Amino acid sequence: MSTKKNNPSALNEKAGISPPEIISSNAIQQIKESRKKQPSSQELIDGILAGNITALSRAITLIESTNSNHLTKANEVINGCLPHANQSIRIGITGVPGVGKSTFIEAFGKYLTSLGKKVAVLAVDPSSTISHGSILGDKTRMEELVKDKNAFIRPSASGETLGGVARKTRETITLCEAYGFDVILIETVGVGQSETAVHSMVDFFLLLKIAGAGDELQGIKRGIMEMADAIVINKADGDYIKKAQLTKVEFNRALHLFPPKKSGWIPTTATCSALTQEGIDGVWQTILDYLELVHSNHYFVEKRKEQNQFWMIETIDEQLKTHFYNQPNIIQLLESTKKAVQNNEISPFAAAQTLLDSYFKK
Amino acid sequence: MSTKKNNPSALNEKAGISPPEIISSNAIQQIKESRKKQPSSQELIDGILAGNITALSRAITLIESTNSNHLTKANEVINGCLPHANQSIRIGITGVPGVGKSTFIEAFGKYLTSLGKKVAVLAVDPSSTISHGSILGDKTRMEELVKDKNAFIRPSASGETLGGVARKTRETITLCEAYGFDVILIETVGVGQSETAVHSMVDFFLLLKIAGAGDELQGIKRGIMEMADAIVINKADGDYIKKAQLTKVEFNRALHLFPPKKSGWIPTTATCSALTQEGIDGVWQTILDYLELVHSNHYFVEKRKEQNQFWMIETIDEQLKTHFYNQPNIIQLLESTKKAVQNNEISPFAAAQTLLDSYFKK
């Protein structure tokens, strides 16, 4: 300001004193340069295909970004990776908190890398936005695996909706496969709808259990047991071996309640100990047996095709609903209409029609 | 035509011969009069509330009509009946073909009318368009009940989609309740998604079974057992009584695999014989016990409110999808996009986005 004309700013250069780096015009230039250096989508694709783990991580971050500018670039990377994907085995692993998912995955992952396999561990946990990643958020729970150069652990993407988290995870699988991982383990919590989402993106679905106090079959969520290709009773060590064996028998009987699977596979039960490694190799052998079957009867390829189509349809459905429920006129009408429906003032179908008419502006 | 000018039509009146009735101007007038006599929506409402079974039947036919002109009138009738509905007990009955659903419903229905109850029997069978009503289509299978003046049997509405059939059935329930039926039995086939639809429109869900060759627990569809409030082993008569008892025990054990119900109700198992009437009264007592519980813990009202809301949301979802998939540009794009997705040429999410962009004409 004019009154300060003769009052030079402290920031002005004084003879003999070089300005602090922060206001150096060089520094600004450097930041600009570094921003320019954000790899292009082609650079990311090339990096992933060349086995550059930094490129993979950056591309996954792009997928997980909520910045809409990143969406186009993410899609370019995914489509560039697609022709090189689809060569891995995708295994879903679920189980309620306490069954030892992390220790199992660590033991199983280590076993696989010892066989020379490259292993990626992902997670689907829609609650992670609130809990800041209740699963895989803390890599220290897989101390050994995280140090393994043939293993890659990525915590669950965060997201408002399961659909969003599932989409990001599925796209991450594509990148991991293009990178060259042989086995993709996808962990999910044993509650809610996330199992269904994971089940529809994997080749093999594994349900982890532990021996319990007699009623360990209690609390099995709708359809989770039916989705399982194998039920593995973990923590079968020390005093628990016998109990685990009994639980295995019980689950085996329970599995017979369900109709035959389209894959032709008869679900198996087994015990294992992530602590003593006992049975870990057996789990892998089961998966290999499964793969032999579904490759020979072509179910493997069919299922992946179906899954692809499923995710397309799911995404369309979700987006249509999101668009509908975000319209200002719908938001305005919805609550009062819901109330009228609950109180039998209007039939659910007439109410739906009113809202739809308003949406389509008939 | 002019060449025929002197060639009088056979239809011309001749002296002394009265024209056939079909071309009588009177007849046309009569048809017009009869069309005018189609009862108004208010007349139908009044008729239903007065207990006129013809009015009820006509109103249901209106609901089932695919003529869009009938939709408005149907909605008027439904909304007029709504304040008088909701006083019945709605019971869903399912079981695979061969368990004796028709004979059970006949025996159960007769028992209820003998107690002075008014009973309506409806059905949800989306396959009926093809099979021309595989269930309840043939009323002769319920010879006794059909003659009972306190019973009303209506075959499944036909429809292209389960959603459409379910909507029509649910609206029919409203009319039946306004008419004054105390118990609404809704039969469905023990396969596919129709159980879920029926489950979401009833208060009590009954699964019918029979004793089998040791593996009668096989083939239980996803979630159906979990939905059941009671499992009744039918045909427990003669040589089959012991077998039925064993089956009951097995199902009782299987029921314990599932998590506790929101209603607080512990599902029961029982045997019965539609032939000897043995156990039919027990089934009704179970339902009365259930009602006592859910009225006292307010679950009954809560569930009905939730069901109303569920049907509103379901209808919206279905209509949004129908609108999307019926757009000419979507129809044109869909097949090629599906193929590209199946062959991993494009990611499911990118494919969905392409279709959505075309739909919303971005």
XYZ file of C-alpha atoms in Angstrom:
724
model
C 0.000 0.000 0.000
C 1.076 3.518 -0.678
C 1.566 4.427 2.967
C 4.083 1.621 3.235
C 5.964 2.725 0.190
C 9.047 3.668 2.169
C 8.735 0.742 4.494
C 10.380 -2.090 2.602
C 9.018 -5.579 3.147
C 11.047 -7.952 5.254
C 10.983 -10.238 2.299
C 12.910 -7.877 0.112
C 16.402 -8.969 -0.641
C 19.101 -7.253 1.194
C 22.552 -6.976 -0.150
C 24.732 -9.846 1.076
C 21.835 -11.911 2.412
C 20.459 -14.639 0.155
C 16.710 -15.154 0.468
C 15.393 -18.229 2.293
C 14.845 -21.141 -0.065
C 11.085 -21.069 0.374
C 10.645 -17.894 -1.601
C 13.302 -18.709 -4.106
C 11.946 -18.511 -7.643
C 13.967 -21.649 -8.229
C 11.950 -23.592 -5.671
C 8.670 -22.691 -7.366
C 10.145 -23.843 -10.641
C 11.240 -27.087 -8.998
C 7.737 -27.786 -7.674
C 6.283 -27.097 -11.097
C 8.815 -29.456 -12.662
C 8.036 -32.176 -10.175
C 4.314 -31.800 -10.879
C 5.000 -32.124 -14.555
C 6.871 -35.320 -13.731
C 3.667 -37.110 -12.706
C 4.015 -40.159 -14.900
C 1.720 -40.348 -17.900
C -0.717 -43.233 -18.132
C 1.555 -44.868 -20.706
C 4.525 -44.509 -18.348
C 2.506 -46.140 -15.585
C 1.430 -48.996 -17.868
C 5.016 -49.538 -19.031
C 6.229 -49.417 -15.431
C 3.660 -51.959 -14.248
C 4.422 -54.332 -17.115
C 8.153 -53.975 -16.386
C 7.576 -54.982 -12.772
C 8.120 -51.546 -11.216
C 6.403 -51.645 -7.819
C 6.364 -47.826 -7.501
C 4.471 -47.565 -10.779
C 1.976 -50.144 -9.499
C 1.469 -48.280 -6.221
C 1.035 -44.943 -7.981
C -1.491 -46.430 -10.393
C -3.491 -47.958 -7.533
C -3.466 -44.583 -5.778
C -4.869 -43.119 -8.988
C -7.679 -45.694 -8.990
C -8.447 -44.940 -5.364
C -8.468 -41.188 -5.890
C -11.742 -39.347 -5.485
C -10.422 -36.549 -7.707
C -12.517 -36.798 -10.859
C -9.569 -35.600 -12.965
C -7.792 -38.821 -12.075
C -10.637 -40.970 -13.354
C -9.763 -40.695 -17.061
C -6.116 -41.435 -16.419
C -6.985 -44.379 -14.158
C -9.232 -45.805 -16.876
C -6.430 -45.447 -19.427
C -4.037 -47.356 -17.184
C -6.603 -50.104 -16.521
C -7.442 -50.547 -20.177
C -3.711 -50.640 -20.993
C -3.192 -53.365 -18.395
C -6.252 -55.444 -19.340
C -4.620 -57.413 -22.198
C -1.890 -58.501 -19.771
C -4.199 -59.342 -16.861
C -6.235 -62.449 -16.092
C -3.253 -64.785 -15.574
C -3.466 -65.088 -11.790
C -5.460 -67.148 -9.345
C -7.805 -64.977 -7.306
C -8.636 -66.269 -3.854
C -11.160 -64.683 -1.508
C -10.590 -65.185 2.213
C -13.224 -64.382 4.796
C -13.941 -65.058 8.434
C -15.242 -63.144 11.425
C -12.792 -61.107 13.511
C -10.802 -63.409 15.747
C -10.377 -66.379 13.413
C -6.858 -65.246 12.608
C -7.212 -63.984 9.053
C -4.017 -61.913 9.190
C -1.868 -64.722 10.618
C -3.352 -67.184 8.155
C -2.672 -64.876 5.210
C 0.853 -64.291 6.445
C 1.533 -68.041 6.768
C -0.217 -68.860 3.499
C 1.489 -65.998 1.657
C 4.931 -66.996 2.951
C 4.274 -70.576 1.879
C 3.358 -69.409 -1.622
C 6.417 -67.175 -1.992
C 8.552 -70.097 -0.806
C 7.177 -71.956 -3.833
C 8.389 -69.083 -5.999
C 4.962 -67.471 -6.400
C 4.423 -63.721 -6.475
C 1.592 -62.863 -4.073
C -0.561 -59.736 -3.806
C -2.774 -59.239 -0.756
C -5.732 -56.882 -1.134
C -8.739 -56.219 1.040
C -12.362 -55.178 0.756
C -13.531 -53.415 3.863
C -16.169 -50.746 3.291
C -16.065 -49.855 6.977
C -12.495 -48.678 6.615
C -13.567 -45.076 6.078
C -14.870 -45.001 9.603
C -12.443 -47.335 11.333
C -9.518 -46.132 9.229
C -8.886 -49.613 7.960
C -9.847 -52.300 10.377
C -8.256 -54.920 8.158
C -4.857 -54.790 6.536
C -4.653 -51.196 7.649
C -1.874 -52.161 9.974
C 0.760 -53.917 7.933
C 2.670 -54.760 11.086
C 0.222 -57.606 11.589
C 1.954 -59.305 8.663
C 5.520 -58.558 9.730
C 7.156 -61.310 7.737
C 5.138 -61.037 4.563
C 5.536 -57.281 4.319
C 9.319 -57.735 4.098
C 9.031 -60.398 1.402
C 10.063 -58.976 -1.964
C 7.663 -61.324 -3.749
C 4.692 -60.111 -1.739
C 2.688 -56.914 -2.071
C 0.201 -55.854 0.585
C -2.315 -53.105 -0.033
C -4.922 -52.080 2.572
C -8.564 -51.709 1.593
C -9.489 -48.734 -0.519
C -11.719 -46.411 1.395
C -15.065 -45.388 0.030
C -18.549 -44.333 0.969
C -20.154 -47.388 -0.591
C -19.337 -51.063 -0.866
C -19.827 -50.683 -4.608
C -17.110 -48.054 -4.762
C -14.659 -50.072 -2.677
C -15.394 -53.200 -4.714
C -14.841 -51.382 -8.003
C -11.474 -50.045 -6.839
C -10.408 -53.480 -5.613
C -11.417 -55.151 -8.823
C -9.462 -52.641 -10.892
C -6.493 -53.108 -8.573
C -6.622 -56.851 -9.324
C -6.219 -56.028 -13.026
C -3.116 -53.952 -12.337
C -1.644 -56.579 -10.013
C -2.161 -59.254 -12.641
C -0.554 -57.117 -15.346
C 2.372 -56.608 -12.974
C 2.797 -60.363 -12.798
C 1.404 -61.559 -9.475
C 0.538 -65.259 -9.620
C -1.808 -65.327 -6.671
C -4.116 -62.539 -5.517
C -5.486 -62.952 -2.004
C -8.477 -60.776 -1.234
C -9.322 -60.511 2.415
C -12.718 -59.400 3.658
C -14.419 -59.157 7.004
C -16.872 -61.896 7.869
C -19.836 -59.590 8.211
C -22.249 -57.823 5.909
C -22.453 -57.780 2.159
C -18.744 -57.518 1.403
C -18.406 -61.310 1.050
C -20.831 -61.310 -1.838
C -18.800 -58.584 -3.513
C -15.531 -60.454 -2.976
C -17.080 -63.766 -4.012
C -17.994 -62.217 -7.339
C -14.406 -61.190 -8.081
C -12.517 -64.355 -7.125
C -12.020 -67.856 -8.511
C -11.936 -69.615 -5.151
C -13.638 -68.621 -1.913
C -12.220 -69.703 1.429
C -14.067 -69.403 4.725
C -11.883 -69.361 7.839
C -13.306 -70.644 11.109
C -12.039 -71.687 14.501
C -13.197 -74.334 16.908
C -15.548 -72.742 19.407
C -17.589 -73.460 22.458
C -19.973 -75.946 20.867
C -22.077 -73.394 19.083
C -19.430 -72.252 16.615
C -21.831 -72.801 13.752
C -23.984 -70.027 15.148
C -24.002 -66.688 13.498
C -23.262 -67.857 9.991
C -24.446 -65.126 7.727
C -26.862 -65.738 4.918
C -25.219 -67.483 2.060
C -21.607 -67.185 3.234
C -21.283 -70.896 3.903
C -22.979 -71.585 0.607
C -20.388 -69.462 -1.205
C -17.422 -71.272 0.347
C -15.346 -73.625 -1.802
C -13.458 -74.639 1.323
C -13.935 -74.160 5.038
C -10.663 -74.134 6.940
C -10.628 -74.413 10.716
C -7.705 -72.287 11.803
C -5.818 -72.396 15.131
C -5.749 -76.206 15.092
C -2.749 -76.396 17.374
C -1.913 -77.461 20.945
C -4.979 -78.231 22.991
C -7.283 -77.159 20.190
C -6.418 -79.863 17.660
C -9.162 -82.233 18.783
C -11.776 -79.497 18.995
C -10.835 -78.282 15.545
C -11.231 -81.806 14.160
C -14.726 -82.042 15.624
C -15.651 -78.648 14.226
C -14.409 -79.768 10.819
C -16.760 -82.776 10.931
C -19.668 -80.564 11.926
C -19.034 -78.155 9.079
C -18.653 -81.002 6.666
C -22.122 -82.169 7.577
C -23.493 -78.641 7.337
C -22.018 -78.215 3.851
C -24.146 -81.100 2.651
C -27.231 -79.004 3.296
C -26.495 -76.948 0.239
C -27.262 -77.717 -3.392
C -24.437 -78.821 -5.715
C -22.253 -76.043 -7.074
C -22.300 -74.961 -10.709
C -18.545 -75.529 -10.768
C -19.027 -79.221 -10.089
C -16.721 -78.773 -7.081
C -17.646 -80.396 -3.795
C -16.629 -77.970 -1.013
C -14.008 -79.327 1.356
C -13.244 -78.846 5.016
C -9.785 -78.874 6.600
C -7.942 -77.820 9.720
C -4.759 -75.805 9.812
C -2.533 -73.814 12.096
C -1.048 -70.557 10.956
C 1.200 -70.849 14.029
C 2.726 -74.274 13.340
C 2.213 -74.152 9.535
C 0.387 -77.479 9.862
C -2.117 -77.869 7.033
C -1.121 -74.730 5.123
C 0.235 -76.816 2.231
C -3.025 -78.796 2.236
C -5.025 -75.630 1.654
C -2.914 -74.839 -1.402
C -3.280 -78.409 -2.685
C -7.074 -78.070 -2.376
C -6.972 -74.918 -4.477
C -4.812 -76.673 -7.096
C -7.308 -79.560 -7.206
C -10.103 -77.065 -7.664
C -8.262 -75.334 -10.497
C -7.631 -78.630 -12.264
C -11.352 -79.373 -12.165
C -12.604 -75.963 -13.300
C -10.027 -75.681 -16.070
C -10.960 -79.105 -17.407
C -14.699 -78.389 -17.334
C -14.173 -74.797 -18.596
C -15.989 -73.356 -15.595
C -12.978 -71.172 -14.776
C -13.230 -69.121 -17.956
C -17.026 -69.095 -17.914
C -17.123 -67.797 -14.363
C -14.679 -64.986 -15.120
C -16.772 -63.951 -18.119
C -19.891 -63.984 -15.974
C -18.151 -61.983 -13.275
C -17.112 -59.346 -15.799
C -20.668 -59.004 -16.996
C -21.985 -58.995 -13.437
C -19.765 -56.037 -12.551
C -20.871 -54.102 -15.608
C -24.550 -54.612 -14.745
C -23.920 -53.858 -11.063
C -22.159 -50.618 -11.917
C -25.001 -49.532 -14.176
C -27.592 -50.332 -11.500
C -25.665 -48.479 -8.853
C -25.121 -45.409 -11.030
C -28.785 -45.266 -12.048
C -29.825 -45.294 -8.396
C -27.197 -42.757 -7.395
C -28.377 -40.424 -10.145
C -32.027 -40.843 -9.113
C -31.539 -40.325 -5.381
C -29.302 -37.307 -5.909
C -31.884 -35.307 -7.842
C -32.985 -32.295 -5.783
C -36.686 -32.966 -6.464
C -36.333 -36.586 -5.324
C -34.435 -35.608 -2.184
C -37.199 -33.126 -1.433
C -40.028 -35.633 -1.966
C -38.471 -38.802 -0.581
C -38.889 -38.405 3.168
C -42.554 -37.422 3.101
C -43.310 -40.160 0.571
C -41.553 -42.766 2.713
C -43.609 -41.710 5.700
C -46.866 -41.872 3.743
C -45.953 -45.376 2.591
C -45.051 -46.556 6.076
C -48.334 -45.267 7.407
C -50.373 -46.902 4.635
C -51.598 -43.583 3.283
C -50.395 -44.530 -0.176
C -49.449 -47.896 -1.673
C -45.710 -48.527 -2.139
C -46.243 -48.828 -5.886
C -48.227 -45.617 -6.225
C -45.562 -43.861 -4.143
C -42.789 -45.196 -6.367
C -44.739 -44.028 -9.415
C -45.078 -40.520 -7.992
C -41.332 -40.275 -7.457
C -40.547 -41.763 -10.860
C -42.935 -39.370 -12.593
C -41.169 -36.496 -10.898
C -37.756 -37.914 -11.928
C -38.670 -38.429 -15.561
C -40.645 -35.134 -15.473
C -43.646 -36.647 -17.123
C -68.213 -49.306 -55.791
C -70.048 -47.732 -58.639
C -70.099 -50.916 -60.741
C -71.974 -52.630 -57.972
C -74.523 -49.884 -57.749
C -77.350 -52.064 -58.968
C -76.100 -55.085 -57.107
C -77.543 -54.655 -53.622
C -75.552 -55.970 -50.684
C -76.779 -59.126 -49.007
C -76.819 -57.114 -45.823
C -79.488 -54.746 -47.076
C -82.811 -55.149 -45.435
C -85.458 -56.837 -47.448
C -89.103 -56.292 -46.882
C -90.528 -58.808 -44.467
C -87.157 -60.106 -43.292
C -85.762 -58.679 -40.057
C -81.980 -58.284 -40.024
C -79.847 -60.694 -37.957
C -79.306 -59.429 -34.446
C -75.610 -58.885 -35.022
C -76.152 -55.870 -37.199
C -79.067 -54.518 -35.253
C -78.499 -50.944 -34.186
C -80.056 -52.002 -30.904
C -77.302 -54.545 -30.290
C -74.596 -51.936 -30.748
C -76.430 -49.739 -28.305
C -76.628 -52.631 -25.857
C -72.869 -53.256 -26.079
C -72.194 -49.573 -25.516
C -74.504 -49.599 -22.510
C -72.798 -52.652 -21.056
C -69.389 -51.020 -21.505
C -70.687 -47.960 -19.724
C -71.736 -50.275 -16.925
C -68.105 -51.091 -16.067
C -68.180 -50.172 -12.400
C -66.384 -46.992 -11.418
C -63.466 -47.220 -9.030
C -65.711 -45.910 -6.246
C -68.301 -48.593 -7.033
C -65.570 -51.238 -6.860
C -64.297 -49.889 -3.533
C -67.817 -49.798 -2.106
C -68.439 -53.317 -3.395
C -65.263 -54.684 -1.855
C -65.939 -53.034 1.495
C -69.500 -54.409 1.415
C -68.166 -57.935 0.901
C -69.185 -58.306 -2.738
C -66.978 -61.063 -4.165
C -67.696 -60.041 -7.791
C -66.415 -56.545 -7.065
C -63.267 -58.048 -5.537
C -62.674 -60.308 -8.540
C -63.213 -57.480 -11.009
C -60.856 -55.194 -9.095
C -58.153 -57.895 -9.052
C -58.611 -58.355 -12.798
C -58.077 -54.621 -13.133
C -54.823 -54.864 -11.160
C -53.683 -57.755 -13.320
C -54.536 -55.989 -16.565
C -51.700 -55.019 -18.863
C -53.887 -52.325 -20.409
C -52.312 -49.067 -19.269
C -55.728 -47.369 -19.182
C -56.641 -49.677 -16.327
C -53.640 -48.608 -14.258
C -55.106 -45.333 -13.018
C -58.379 -46.971 -12.076
C -56.569 -49.836 -10.345
C -54.527 -47.344 -8.327
C -57.698 -45.499 -7.304
C -59.252 -48.734 -6.073
C -56.092 -49.708 -4.164
C -55.759 -46.330 -2.496
C -59.454 -46.427 -1.606
C -58.976 -49.850 -0.002
C -55.744 -49.018 1.835
C -57.347 -47.427 4.927
C -59.363 -50.624 5.411
C -56.508 -53.056 4.773
C -53.776 -54.388 7.050
C -56.072 -56.293 9.402
C -55.215 -59.808 8.242
C -52.480 -62.305 8.937
C -50.358 -62.914 5.866
C -48.761 -66.324 5.643
C -46.281 -67.373 2.975
C -46.150 -71.071 2.117
C -43.372 -72.583 0.049
C -41.948 -75.998 -0.784
C -40.637 -77.766 -3.844
C -43.111 -79.531 -6.144
C -44.211 -82.794 -4.601
C -44.342 -81.766 -0.945
C -48.103 -81.412 -1.189
C -48.602 -77.668 -1.062
C -52.095 -77.803 -2.562
C -53.355 -80.530 -0.239
C -51.774 -78.775 2.746
C -53.379 -75.458 1.823
C -56.714 -77.171 1.317
C -56.523 -78.881 4.723
C -55.179 -75.781 6.455
C -57.698 -73.501 4.747
C -60.606 -75.781 5.661
C -59.395 -75.872 9.270
C -59.297 -72.076 9.371
C -62.783 -71.656 7.887
C -64.042 -74.214 10.427
C -62.795 -71.767 13.081
C -64.914 -69.068 11.415
C -62.015 -67.396 9.606
C -62.302 -65.948 6.123
C -59.369 -67.228 4.043
C -57.919 -65.944 0.772
C -55.418 -68.077 -1.128
C -53.113 -66.274 -3.566
C -50.010 -67.383 -5.417
C -46.781 -65.954 -6.784
C -45.545 -67.949 -9.714
C -43.658 -65.934 -12.327
C -43.378 -69.036 -14.496
C -47.134 -69.075 -14.943
C -46.948 -67.135 -18.199
C -45.157 -70.054 -19.768
C -46.728 -72.953 -17.926
C -50.144 -71.274 -17.847
C -50.240 -71.448 -14.088
C -48.329 -74.339 -12.666
C -49.618 -73.552 -9.206
C -53.162 -72.757 -8.235
C -53.968 -72.629 -11.922
C -56.074 -75.672 -11.502
C -58.568 -74.987 -8.770
C -59.755 -78.576 -8.903
C -56.707 -79.444 -6.842
C -58.477 -77.731 -3.954
C -61.902 -79.250 -4.518
C -63.209 -78.722 -1.018
C -61.821 -75.287 -0.363
C -63.042 -73.876 -3.656
C -66.625 -74.669 -2.645
C -66.202 -73.063 0.774
C -68.037 -69.730 0.869
C -65.509 -68.359 3.351
C -62.574 -69.115 1.077
C -61.376 -67.289 -2.013
C -58.783 -68.807 -4.327
C -57.037 -66.764 -6.976
C -54.339 -68.216 -9.267
C -51.054 -66.397 -9.724
C -51.130 -63.254 -11.807
C -49.163 -63.719 -14.971
C -46.361 -61.374 -15.845
C -43.077 -61.121 -17.662
C -41.131 -60.361 -14.503
C -41.183 -61.531 -10.916
C -41.364 -57.868 -9.940
C -44.572 -57.441 -11.913
C -46.182 -60.573 -10.495
C -45.120 -59.610 -6.969
C -46.564 -56.113 -7.331
C -49.908 -57.468 -8.511
C -50.020 -59.988 -5.671
C -49.180 -57.401 -3.089
C -51.919 -55.094 -4.341
C -54.323 -58.020 -4.363
C -53.525 -58.570 -0.672
C -54.673 -55.002 0.016
C -57.989 -55.610 -1.716
C -58.493 -58.954 0.042
C -57.841 -57.337 3.399
C -60.259 -54.512 2.684
C -62.831 -57.142 1.736
C -62.407 -58.672 5.166
C -60.301 -61.797 4.829
C -58.725 -62.728 8.170
C -55.975 -64.935 6.794
C -54.164 -64.534 3.476
C -52.215 -67.580 2.359
C -49.664 -66.905 -0.356
C -48.322 -69.956 -2.072
C -45.103 -69.968 -4.026
C -42.971 -72.567 -5.758
C -39.889 -73.741 -3.924
C -37.464 -72.610 -6.564
C -35.883 -69.368 -7.669
C -36.291 -65.875 -6.329
C -40.027 -65.925 -5.753
C -39.596 -66.967 -2.110
C -37.716 -63.789 -1.367
C -40.506 -61.780 -2.961
C -43.181 -63.627 -0.989
C -41.153 -63.467 2.218
C -41.114 -59.696 1.903
C -44.904 -59.458 1.747
C -45.912 -61.827 4.561
C -45.882 -61.856 8.354
C -45.063 -65.540 8.733
C -43.124 -67.785 6.385
C -43.751 -71.518 6.328
C -41.520 -74.029 4.571
C -43.139 -77.342 3.658
C -40.989 -80.460 3.420
C -41.477 -84.189 3.265
C -39.427 -87.048 4.629
C -37.107 -88.300 1.927
C -34.475 -90.866 1.172
C -31.951 -89.683 3.750
C -30.729 -86.727 1.765
C -33.895 -84.668 1.971
C -31.900 -81.720 3.220
C -30.210 -81.552 -0.153
C -31.200 -78.911 -2.583
C -32.180 -76.246 -0.126
C -31.956 -72.978 -1.955
C -29.939 -70.082 -0.694
C -31.562 -68.470 2.253
C -34.921 -70.231 2.050
C -34.345 -72.173 5.235
C -33.079 -69.011 6.855
C -36.309 -67.217 5.953
C -38.559 -69.905 7.437
C -40.409 -69.207 10.688
C -41.524 -72.828 10.729
C -40.582 -75.958 8.825
C -43.456 -78.405 8.556
C -42.829 -81.976 7.391
C -45.942 -82.893 5.444
C -47.229 -86.379 4.584
C -46.486 -87.649 8.089
C -48.999 -90.469 7.839
C -49.016 -94.265 7.617
C -45.566 -95.731 7.122
C -44.027 -92.299 6.854
C -44.674 -91.099 10.397
C -41.337 -92.311 11.773
C -39.364 -91.001 8.815
C -41.078 -87.644 9.125
C -40.167 -87.496 12.814
C -36.497 -88.131 11.990
C -36.544 -85.506 9.275
C -38.035 -83.047 11.747
C -35.111 -83.643 14.128
C -32.610 -83.152 11.332
C -34.182 -79.875 10.270
C -34.320 -78.727 13.837
C -30.568 -79.192 14.093
C -30.028 -77.471 10.746
C -32.096 -74.458 11.871
C -29.614 -73.864 14.658
C -26.975 -73.068 12.072
C -28.593 -69.751 11.407
C -28.253 -66.522 13.347
C -31.116 -65.418 15.622
C -34.018 -63.701 13.915
C -34.760 -60.003 14.274
C -38.275 -60.955 15.326
C -36.929 -62.720 18.403
C -38.791 -65.823 17.199
C -37.060 -69.193 17.329
C -38.121 -71.114 14.212
C -39.993 -74.320 14.939
C -40.273 -77.679 13.237
C -43.345 -79.896 13.155
C -44.869 -82.802 11.293
C -48.346 -82.896 9.835
C -50.554 -84.799 7.464
C -52.860 -83.000 5.114
C -54.481 -86.387 4.561
C -55.324 -87.263 8.177
C -55.468 -83.620 9.404
C -52.953 -84.641 12.077
C -50.879 -81.628 13.138
C -52.813 -79.050 11.109
C -54.124 -77.413 14.283
C -50.567 -77.363 15.642
C -49.402 -75.305 12.682
C -52.083 -72.719 13.391
C -51.163 -72.671 17.104
C -47.522 -72.009 16.144
C -48.618 -69.048 14.047
C -50.736 -67.717 16.941
C -47.725 -68.046 19.269
C -45.629 -66.172 16.761
C -48.207 -63.402 16.485
C -48.405 -63.032 20.259
C -44.635 -62.561 20.396
C -44.321 -60.096 17.514
C -47.293 -58.036 18.644
C -45.876 -57.764 22.148
C -42.393 -56.765 20.948
C -43.855 -54.508 18.207
C -41.950 -56.374 15.505
C -45.202 -57.040 13.619
C -45.874 -53.372 12.897
C -42.207 -52.582 12.311
C -41.844 -55.371 9.772
C -44.909 -54.253 7.844
C -43.589 -50.704 7.701
C -40.230 -51.991 6.486
C -41.932 -54.165 3.895
C -43.874 -51.183 2.572
C -40.696 -49.196 2.210
C -38.877 -52.149 0.661
C -41.519 -52.426 -2.045
C -41.339 -48.750 -2.835
C -37.548 -48.898 -3.238
C -37.755 -52.145 -5.212
C -40.283 -50.638 -7.602
C -38.116 -47.587 -8.156
C -35.047 -49.738 -8.829
C -36.905 -51.935 -11.238
C -38.423 -49.018 -13.149
C -35.078 -47.229 -13.426
C -33.523 -50.352 -14.938
C -36.466 -50.963 -17.249
C -36.242 -47.397 -18.525
C -32.486 -47.689 -19.069
C -32.510 -51.019 -20.874
C -35.417 -49.991 -23.098
C -33.644 -46.974 -24.585
C -32.943 -47.581 -28.286
C -29.325 -46.384 -27.969
C -28.697 -48.746 -25.041
C -30.297 -51.693 -26.830
C -28.060 -50.922 -29.793
C -24.862 -50.694 -27.718
C -25.477 -53.381 -25.113
C -24.621 -56.584 -26.954
C -21.306 -55.422 -28.376
C -20.347 -53.869 -25.033
C -21.168 -57.085 -23.204
C -18.982 -59.038 -25.589
C -16.084 -56.608 -25.203
C -16.362 -56.936 -21.423
C -16.486 -60.721 -21.524
C -13.381 -60.799 -23.717
C -11.464 -58.383 -21.469
C -11.223 -55.747 -24.177
C -12.677 -53.160 -21.821
C -13.070 -53.143 -18.056
C -16.592 -53.729 -16.731
C -16.549 -50.290 -15.126
C -15.390 -48.454 -18.233
C -18.041 -50.329 -20.217
C -20.745 -49.336 -17.740
C -19.567 -45.746 -17.942
C -19.802 -45.769 -21.736
C -23.387 -46.984 -21.600
C -24.309 -44.540 -18.829
C -22.784 -41.617 -20.735
C -24.879 -42.584 -23.728
C -27.994 -42.842 -21.543
C -27.521 -39.508 -19.828
C -26.345 -38.040 -23.174
C -23.296 -36.421 -21.660
